[in-house]
Every structure is written in C-alpha cells, then in structure tokens.
Short mmCIF file of C-alpha atoms in Angstrom, two decimals:
data_model
loop_
_atom_site.label_atom_id
_atom_site.label_comp_id
_atom_site.label_asym_id
_atom_site.label_seq_id
_atom_site.Cartn_x
_atom_site.Cartn_y
_atom_site.Cartn_z
CA MET F 1 77.16 12.07 4.61
CA ASN F 2 76.70 15.64 5.84
CA SER F 3 74.01 16.67 8.34
CA SER F 4 72.02 18.65 5.72
CA ALA F 5 71.62 15.60 3.46
CA PHE F 6 70.70 13.45 6.48
CA TYR F 7 67.90 15.82 7.51
CA GLU F 8 66.62 16.08 3.92
CA ASP F 9 66.46 12.28 3.63
CA ASN F 10 64.71 12.05 7.01
CA GLU F 11 62.15 14.69 6.00
CA ALA F 12 61.46 12.84 2.73
CA LEU F 13 60.91 9.58 4.61
CA LEU F 14 58.65 11.26 7.15
CA SER F 15 56.68 12.97 4.38
CA THR F 16 56.20 9.68 2.51
CA ASP F 17 55.17 7.91 5.72
CA SER F 18 52.71 10.71 6.54
CA ARG F 19 51.12 10.48 3.07
CA ARG F 20 50.79 6.72 3.47
CA ARG F 21 49.07 7.14 6.86
CA GLU F 22 46.73 9.79 5.43
CA SER F 23 45.91 7.45 2.53
CA VAL F 24 45.15 4.57 4.91
CA VAL F 25 43.01 6.82 7.14
CA SER F 26 41.19 8.22 4.09
CA THR F 27 40.53 4.72 2.74
CA THR F 28 39.32 3.55 6.16
CA ILE F 29 36.98 6.53 6.48
CA SER F 30 35.69 5.96 2.95
CA ARG F 31 35.05 2.29 3.66
CA GLY F 32 33.43 3.19 6.96
CA GLY F 33 31.17 5.66 5.18
CA ASP F 34 30.28 3.07 2.54
CA ASN F 35 29.47 0.55 5.26
CA GLU F 36 27.23 3.05 7.03
CA VAL F 37 25.38 3.85 3.78
CA PHE F 38 24.96 0.12 3.13
CA ALA F 39 23.67 -0.44 6.68
CA GLN F 40 21.16 2.41 6.33
CA GLN F 41 19.95 1.07 2.99
CA LEU F 42 19.62 -2.43 4.46
CA ARG F 43 17.59 -1.14 7.42
CA HIS F 44 15.37 0.83 5.04
CA ASN F 45 14.78 -2.20 2.80
CA LEU F 46 14.02 -4.46 5.77
CA LYS F 47 11.52 -1.89 7.07
CA ILE F 48 9.75 -1.88 3.68
CA VAL F 49 9.67 -5.69 3.59
CA PHE F 50 8.21 -5.70 7.11
CA TYR F 51 5.50 -3.18 6.15
CA PHE F 52 4.50 -5.16 3.06
CA ALA F 53 4.45 -8.46 4.95
CA LEU F 54 2.33 -6.97 7.75
CA TRP F 55 0.03 -5.30 5.21
CA TYR F 56 -0.51 -8.63 3.44
CA ALA F 57 -1.12 -10.49 6.70
CA LEU F 58 -3.67 -7.96 7.99
CA ASN F 59 -5.38 -7.83 4.60
CA VAL F 60 -5.73 -11.61 4.47
CA VAL F 61 -7.40 -11.62 7.90
CA TYR F 62 -9.68 -8.76 6.82
CA ASN F 63 -10.74 -10.54 3.63
CA ILE F 64 -11.52 -13.77 5.49
CA ILE F 65 -13.64 -12.00 8.14
CA ASN F 66 -15.28 -9.75 5.55
CA LYS F 67 -16.22 -12.66 3.30
CA LYS F 68 -17.86 -14.52 6.18
CA LEU F 69 -19.63 -11.33 7.30
CA LEU F 70 -21.03 -10.53 3.84
CA ASN F 71 -22.21 -14.12 3.50
CA GLU F 72 -24.43 -13.46 6.50
CA VAL F 73 -25.35 -9.84 5.72
CA PRO F 74 -24.97 -9.14 1.96
CA ALA F 75 -25.18 -5.35 2.25
CA PRO F 76 -21.69 -4.22 1.10
CA LEU F 77 -22.38 -0.48 1.06
CA THR F 78 -23.69 -0.42 4.63
CA VAL F 79 -21.00 -2.79 5.90
CA GLY F 80 -18.33 -0.70 4.15
CA SER F 81 -19.62 2.51 5.74
CA ILE F 82 -19.70 0.89 9.20
CA GLN F 83 -16.13 -0.31 8.67
CA PHE F 84 -15.06 3.26 7.83
CA GLY F 85 -16.82 4.41 11.01
CA ILE F 86 -15.12 1.81 13.21
CA GLY F 87 -11.73 2.84 11.83
CA ALA F 88 -12.49 6.54 12.29
CA PHE F 89 -13.59 6.12 15.92
CA TYR F 90 -10.56 3.92 16.62
CA ALA F 91 -8.27 6.70 15.37
CA GLY F 92 -10.27 9.29 17.33
CA PHE F 93 -9.89 7.23 20.51
CA LEU F 94 -6.10 7.14 20.07
CA TRP F 95 -6.10 10.94 19.76
CA LEU F 96 -8.43 11.35 22.74
CA VAL F 97 -6.28 9.31 25.14
CA LYS F 98 -3.14 10.91 23.64
CA LEU F 99 -1.57 7.68 22.47
CA ARG F 100 -1.05 9.59 19.25
CA PRO F 101 -0.78 13.36 18.87
CA ALA F 102 -3.90 14.81 17.27
CA PRO F 103 -3.31 16.46 13.89
CA LYS F 104 -3.92 20.15 13.29
CA LEU F 105 -4.66 20.59 9.61
CA THR F 106 -4.13 23.73 7.58
CA PRO F 107 -7.02 24.82 5.31
CA ALA F 108 -5.12 23.31 2.37
CA GLY F 109 -4.57 20.13 4.41
CA LYS F 110 -8.30 19.80 5.12
CA ASN F 111 -9.04 20.18 1.43
CA ILE F 112 -6.51 17.44 0.55
CA CYS F 113 -7.92 15.04 3.16
CA TRP F 114 -11.45 15.51 1.84
CA ARG F 115 -10.23 14.86 -1.71
CA VAL F 116 -8.27 11.76 -0.75
CA GLY F 117 -11.19 10.62 1.41
CA THR F 118 -13.41 10.87 -1.68
CA TYR F 119 -10.98 8.66 -3.63
CA HIS F 120 -10.74 6.23 -0.71
CA ALA F 121 -14.52 5.89 -0.29
CA SER F 122 -15.32 5.75 -4.01
CA GLY F 123 -12.59 3.20 -4.70
CA GLN F 124 -13.95 0.90 -2.02
CA LEU F 125 -17.56 1.44 -3.12
CA LEU F 126 -16.83 0.80 -6.81
CA SER F 127 -14.90 -2.37 -5.94
CA MET F 128 -17.90 -3.71 -4.02
CA VAL F 129 -20.31 -2.88 -6.87
CA SER F 130 -18.02 -4.59 -9.37
CA LEU F 131 -17.80 -7.72 -7.23
CA GLY F 132 -21.59 -7.82 -7.04
CA ALA F 133 -22.14 -7.17 -10.76
CA GLY F 134 -20.01 -9.98 -12.17
CA PRO F 135 -17.75 -12.91 -11.36
CA VAL F 136 -15.16 -12.26 -8.64
CA SER F 137 -12.37 -13.45 -10.95
CA PHE F 138 -13.40 -10.91 -13.61
CA THR F 139 -13.13 -8.02 -11.13
CA HIS F 140 -9.68 -9.18 -10.01
CA ILE F 141 -8.51 -9.36 -13.62
CA VAL F 142 -9.55 -5.76 -14.29
CA LYS F 143 -8.13 -4.57 -10.95
CA ALA F 144 -4.80 -6.20 -11.80
CA LEU F 145 -4.34 -3.22 -14.17
CA GLU F 146 -3.92 -0.87 -11.19
CA PRO F 147 -0.12 -0.43 -11.62
CA PHE F 148 -0.66 1.09 -15.08
CA PHE F 149 -3.17 3.60 -13.72
CA SER F 150 -0.86 4.42 -10.83
CA ALA F 151 2.07 4.91 -13.23
CA LEU F 152 0.04 7.28 -15.41
CA VAL F 153 -1.45 9.29 -12.52
CA SER F 154 1.90 9.60 -10.68
CA ALA F 155 3.64 10.79 -13.85
CA LEU F 156 0.95 13.44 -14.45
CA VAL F 157 0.90 14.62 -10.80
CA PHE F 158 4.66 14.60 -10.12
CA GLY F 159 5.64 15.53 -13.69
CA LYS F 160 8.30 12.82 -13.80
CA TRP F 161 8.18 9.80 -16.10
CA MET F 162 10.15 6.64 -15.47
CA LYS F 163 12.11 4.84 -18.18
CA PRO F 164 10.01 2.90 -20.75
CA GLN F 165 11.80 -0.28 -19.65
CA VAL F 166 10.41 0.16 -16.12
CA TYR F 167 6.86 0.51 -17.40
CA ALA F 168 7.38 -2.53 -19.65
CA SER F 169 8.41 -4.59 -16.61
CA LEU F 170 4.86 -4.13 -15.26
CA LEU F 171 3.46 -6.33 -18.04
CA PRO F 172 4.32 -9.72 -16.47
CA VAL F 173 2.94 -8.54 -13.10
CA VAL F 174 -0.40 -7.54 -14.55
CA GLY F 175 -0.52 -10.42 -17.04
CA GLY F 176 0.48 -13.07 -14.51
CA VAL F 177 -2.01 -12.03 -11.85
CA GLY F 178 -4.75 -11.57 -14.44
CA TYR F 179 -4.09 -15.06 -15.82
CA ALA F 180 -4.10 -16.53 -12.30
CA CYS F 181 -7.51 -14.95 -11.61
CA LEU F 182 -9.02 -15.89 -14.97
CA LYS F 183 -11.54 -18.63 -14.26
CA GLU F 184 -14.69 -17.44 -15.99
CA ARG F 185 -15.17 -15.62 -19.27
CA SER F 186 -18.41 -13.95 -18.28
CA PHE F 187 -18.37 -10.27 -19.20
CA SER F 188 -20.32 -7.48 -17.52
CA TRP F 189 -20.00 -3.87 -18.57
CA LEU F 190 -21.09 -2.71 -15.11
CA ALA F 191 -18.45 -4.90 -13.45
CA PHE F 192 -15.84 -3.71 -15.98
CA TRP F 193 -16.44 0.02 -15.66
CA THR F 194 -16.81 0.02 -11.86
CA ALA F 195 -13.58 -1.98 -11.51
CA MET F 196 -11.83 0.45 -13.87
CA GLY F 197 -13.24 3.36 -11.86
CA SER F 198 -11.91 1.73 -8.70
CA ASN F 199 -8.45 1.52 -10.30
CA VAL F 200 -8.53 5.24 -11.07
CA ALA F 201 -9.79 6.12 -7.57
CA PHE F 202 -7.15 4.04 -5.77
CA ALA F 203 -4.39 5.34 -8.05
CA LEU F 204 -5.45 8.92 -7.23
CA ARG F 205 -5.63 8.03 -3.52
CA ALA F 206 -2.06 6.68 -3.52
CA VAL F 207 -0.53 9.48 -5.59
CA MET F 208 -2.31 12.33 -3.80
CA SER F 209 -1.49 10.77 -0.42
CA LYS F 210 2.18 10.52 -1.42
CA SER F 211 2.10 14.16 -2.48
CA ALA F 212 0.55 15.12 0.88
CA MET F 213 3.28 13.20 2.73
CA THR F 214 5.94 15.35 1.08
CA SER F 215 4.15 18.65 1.74
CA TYR F 216 3.29 20.61 4.87
CA ILE F 217 -0.46 20.23 5.44
CA GLY F 218 -0.54 20.63 9.22
CA GLU F 219 1.02 19.66 12.55
CA ASN F 220 1.53 15.99 13.48
CA MET F 221 0.66 14.90 9.94
CA ASN F 222 2.64 11.70 9.56
CA ALA F 223 1.49 8.73 7.46
CA VAL F 224 -0.81 7.21 10.11
CA ASN F 225 -2.48 10.50 11.01
CA LEU F 226 -2.96 11.28 7.32
CA PHE F 227 -4.80 8.00 6.86
CA ALA F 228 -6.86 8.63 10.00
CA ALA F 229 -8.02 12.01 8.65
CA VAL F 230 -8.77 10.41 5.27
CA THR F 231 -10.82 7.69 7.00
CA TRP F 232 -12.96 10.27 8.83
CA ALA F 233 -13.66 11.98 5.51
CA ALA F 234 -14.48 8.65 3.82
CA PHE F 235 -16.83 7.73 6.66
CA PHE F 236 -18.90 10.92 6.38
CA LEU F 237 -18.98 10.68 2.59
CA SER F 238 -20.11 7.03 2.66
CA ILE F 239 -23.18 7.63 4.87
CA PRO F 240 -25.46 9.16 2.19
CA VAL F 241 -24.22 6.57 -0.32
CA PHE F 242 -25.32 3.55 1.72
CA LEU F 243 -28.60 5.24 2.73
CA LEU F 244 -29.46 5.88 -0.92
CA GLY F 245 -28.15 2.54 -2.16
CA GLU F 246 -29.40 0.12 0.49
CA GLY F 247 -31.62 2.05 2.87
CA THR F 248 -32.58 -0.05 5.89
CA SER F 249 -32.14 -3.43 4.18
CA PHE F 250 -29.11 -4.07 6.42
CA LEU F 251 -31.37 -4.25 9.50
CA LYS F 252 -33.69 -6.77 7.81
CA MET F 253 -30.76 -8.95 6.75
CA TRP F 254 -29.30 -8.76 10.25
CA ALA F 255 -32.61 -9.92 11.76
CA GLN F 256 -32.91 -12.79 9.26
CA SER F 257 -29.40 -14.04 10.11
CA THR F 258 -29.72 -13.82 13.89
CA THR F 259 -33.36 -14.58 14.74
CA GLY F 260 -35.96 -17.19 13.93
CA GLU F 261 -35.70 -20.84 12.96
CA ASN F 262 -33.39 -20.11 10.02
CA ALA F 263 -30.88 -18.12 12.09
CA SER F 264 -27.33 -19.01 11.08
CA THR F 265 -25.48 -17.01 13.76
CA THR F 266 -26.03 -15.00 16.93
CA PRO F 267 -26.17 -11.21 17.35
CA GLY F 268 -23.01 -11.36 19.48
CA GLU F 269 -21.03 -13.29 16.88
CA LEU F 270 -22.18 -11.03 14.05
CA THR F 271 -21.39 -7.89 16.07
CA ARG F 272 -17.93 -9.24 16.87
CA ALA F 273 -17.31 -10.04 13.18
CA LEU F 274 -18.44 -6.54 12.15
CA ILE F 275 -16.17 -4.82 14.68
CA LEU F 276 -13.18 -7.01 13.79
CA SER F 277 -13.72 -6.46 10.07
CA GLY F 278 -13.71 -2.69 10.68
CA LEU F 279 -10.55 -2.81 12.77
CA PHE F 280 -8.66 -5.02 10.33
CA HIS F 281 -9.85 -2.93 7.39
CA TYR F 282 -8.44 0.15 9.09
CA LEU F 283 -5.20 -1.43 10.31
CA ASN F 284 -4.29 -3.04 6.99
CA ASN F 285 -4.80 0.29 5.20
CA GLU F 286 -2.85 2.15 7.89
CA VAL F 287 0.13 -0.16 7.34
CA MET F 288 -0.33 0.35 3.59
CA TYR F 289 0.13 4.10 4.20
CA LEU F 290 3.32 3.38 6.15
CA ALA F 291 4.55 1.38 3.17
CA LEU F 292 3.54 4.21 0.80
CA SER F 293 5.57 6.70 2.85
CA ASN F 294 8.68 4.67 1.96
CA VAL F 295 8.06 3.68 -1.69
CA HIS F 296 6.87 5.07 -5.02
CA PRO F 297 3.09 4.87 -5.66
CA VAL F 298 3.73 2.52 -8.62
CA THR F 299 5.69 0.17 -6.35
CA LEU F 300 2.75 0.18 -3.94
CA ALA F 301 0.37 -0.62 -6.82
CA VAL F 302 2.59 -3.55 -7.84
CA GLY F 303 2.50 -4.79 -4.25
CA ASN F 304 -1.28 -4.37 -4.20
CA THR F 305 -1.58 -6.44 -7.37
CA MET F 306 0.60 -9.22 -5.95
CA LYS F 307 -1.51 -9.15 -2.79
CA ARG F 308 -4.21 -10.92 -4.82
CA VAL F 309 -1.94 -13.96 -5.09
CA VAL F 310 -1.46 -13.96 -1.31
CA ILE F 311 -5.24 -13.75 -0.80
CA MET F 312 -5.65 -16.63 -3.24
CA VAL F 313 -3.25 -18.78 -1.19
CA ALA F 314 -5.05 -17.82 2.04
CA SER F 315 -8.36 -18.72 0.41
CA VAL F 316 -6.98 -22.18 -0.34
CA LEU F 317 -5.88 -22.66 3.27
CA VAL F 318 -9.03 -21.29 4.95
CA PHE F 319 -11.87 -22.07 2.55
CA ARG F 320 -10.25 -25.16 0.97
CA ASN F 321 -10.62 -23.76 -2.52
CA PRO F 322 -8.64 -25.85 -5.03
CA VAL F 323 -5.74 -24.27 -6.94
CA SER F 324 -5.55 -24.96 -10.66
CA LEU F 325 -2.38 -25.29 -12.70
CA GLN F 326 -3.37 -22.04 -14.41
CA ALA F 327 -3.48 -20.19 -11.09
CA GLY F 328 -0.07 -21.57 -10.13
CA ILE F 329 1.50 -20.53 -13.44
CA GLY F 330 -0.07 -17.06 -13.27
CA ALA F 331 1.12 -16.54 -9.69
CA ALA F 332 4.67 -17.61 -10.62
CA VAL F 333 4.74 -15.22 -13.59
CA GLY F 334 3.38 -12.40 -11.43
CA ILE F 335 5.95 -12.93 -8.67
CA SER F 336 8.75 -13.06 -11.26
CA GLY F 337 7.38 -9.81 -12.70
CA VAL F 338 7.61 -8.11 -9.32
CA LEU F 339 11.27 -9.09 -9.08
CA LEU F 340 11.87 -7.85 -12.64
CA TYR F 341 10.15 -4.52 -11.91
CA SER F 342 12.15 -4.06 -8.71
CA LEU F 343 15.51 -4.79 -10.37
CA THR F 344 14.72 -2.69 -13.45
CA LYS F 345 13.59 0.32 -11.41
CA GLN F 346 16.63 0.02 -9.12
CA HIS F 347 18.99 -0.23 -12.12
CA TYR F 348 17.74 2.96 -13.77
CA GLU F 349 17.63 4.84 -10.47
CA LYS F 350 21.34 4.03 -9.99
CA LEU F 351 22.13 5.20 -13.53
CA GLU F 352 20.21 8.42 -12.95
CA ALA F 353 22.05 9.03 -9.65
CA ALA F 354 25.42 8.39 -11.34
CA GLU F 355 24.59 10.89 -14.10
CA LYS F 356 23.80 13.58 -11.54
CA GLU F 357 27.17 13.05 -9.85
#
C-alpha cells in the first residue's frame, strides 16, 4: 500500500468519525433543547394550576364570610361598595409603603381602567341583584353560561375564532354545572336578565383586561396593578349606586344586628367580618387576574364556572348542606367537560402551530 492511499483512507476514516461526532452532538443539543422546552412548559402549567387552586381557595373563604355577613346585614349594594373600598385602600397602602411600584397610567390606560372598572362593578352589582330576585340555584344556572359569552366577546375583540370543536367542548361544562345547581324551577325575569347582564359584564371585564395586559397602558402595569387600578375605579363608581339603591338602610341593619335584646353579634365581630370579606374579595380577584395573564379568557371563564362546584363542596363542609345525587352527577359531568375542553383546545393549538412551521 503506497503512502498516498494510506493518507486517503485515514482522511476518509477521520471524516466519517467527525460526521458521527457532529451527529451525536447535534442530537444531544436537540434533545437538550427539547428537555428545556418541556421543563419551561411544565413550570408554566404548574404555575397556572397554582393560581387556579389559590383563586378557588380564596374565593371559598370569601363566599363563606360574605354569606355570614349578609345574613347579619342584608344590604348587598352597600356591602359590595365597602368591599371595593377595602380592596382599593389595601392596594393604595402597598403603593404608599413601596411594597409594590405605583403605576403611572397613560391617558389611554386611564380610559381602559375606567371601562374595565365599570364592567367589574356592574358585574358584581348585577350578580347581587339576581341572587336577591330569585332562587340562588337559578342564578348559578344562568351564570354557568359565562364561557359562551366569554368565547363570543373574545372572538369579537381579538378577531380570532377558535375551532368549532373547542366551542362544542364547552357544552358539558355549562350543562354539568347547570344541572348540579338545578334545585328549584322557579323563574324570575329580573333574576334571569340581571344574571345574563352579569355574564356579559364579566366577559367584557376578562377580555378587555387581557387586551390591556398585552398592550402598553403605562409604567408598572402588571396584572396585579391593573386589577388595583380597576378596583379603585369600581369603588368610585359603586358609591352612587349603593346610595341610590339602599340609602342609609345599612346603618339601621347594622344597629339591629349589634344592639338591643335581639342583637345577634357584636360591632367588633361584624367589623372584622366586613374587613375580612373585603380583603378576601380583593385577593381572590387579584389571583384571578394573575391566572388571566397566563390563560385565554375562555379558559378563565371555564375555571370560573367550575368554581361553583368547589363552592358547593365547601358549602357542604361548612354549612352542612346535603349533596344530592343530581349535584354529584352534574359536578362529575362538569369536571369531565373541563378536561375535554382543555385537551381539545390543546390539540388544535398544536395543529395550528404545526401548520405555521
């Protein structure tokens, strides 16, 4: 074998070995990249699960305190306005002591916060009127339709429609929760229309808030500061509403509950309940905004609908309300619907991403 052939064979071997090493390195890098993407997605999903779990927990506590409070002082408009005020001053305190950076809104940002604040206040107000105008179960049935309103409003605002199969997957969520809440067949047009109005208001709140989160509306405008600004707007807007709707009846009810022979509580206990209800109302909605910053408004609406099942379970544990077979079946169907919606939406998002590639 001559030296030229020997060197040619050696070069061929070295070239083959080099290509193999490059292939191994490339595969390793690719796998490493895939692992990093998977880890990021896992962290993101766990964060969303944490937000939803915390939102549910805080909301359950709020509903328990609020129910006990309204049993003593049945003035929902005044109590609701005070709760907005407690939340607003809590947020203002955090800005004042610089635990959170204070936002600096642009003129467009101020306009958006006032609009969202209007939706936030009116949604809460209409819910309370509906609960007072008819059976509680009837209001929950109508409000179980919220995902459909959110889907329609988000499509109109963002100009992007999801696949029909995704919308169809909302049916078992709405149907299951509605069936679980169906106890009485009493019908009230006032309860119906105010609950429907609340659905529209909360759908607009979620979609417009999501739009604000993806736009520049000022400095330090993250999800929590956005909700804080919205709460201040809702507080100011709710003041004339409770004054016109209930006047000073709150003070008379307070006196009846805390003084005299028929007093059922003390001023200190009622004050503590009022402050706690305001704080938990604010905190549970603040966490809801953190969840919204990570999910689609329709996903949030689905979570809000399923929250009714969680409240139902909490009601059983705290107030010893019995659970019927109907409620159990409806809850199971609703939970299964949430899983179906999640898998269907994820499936079509992957197909859409693959088409773009």
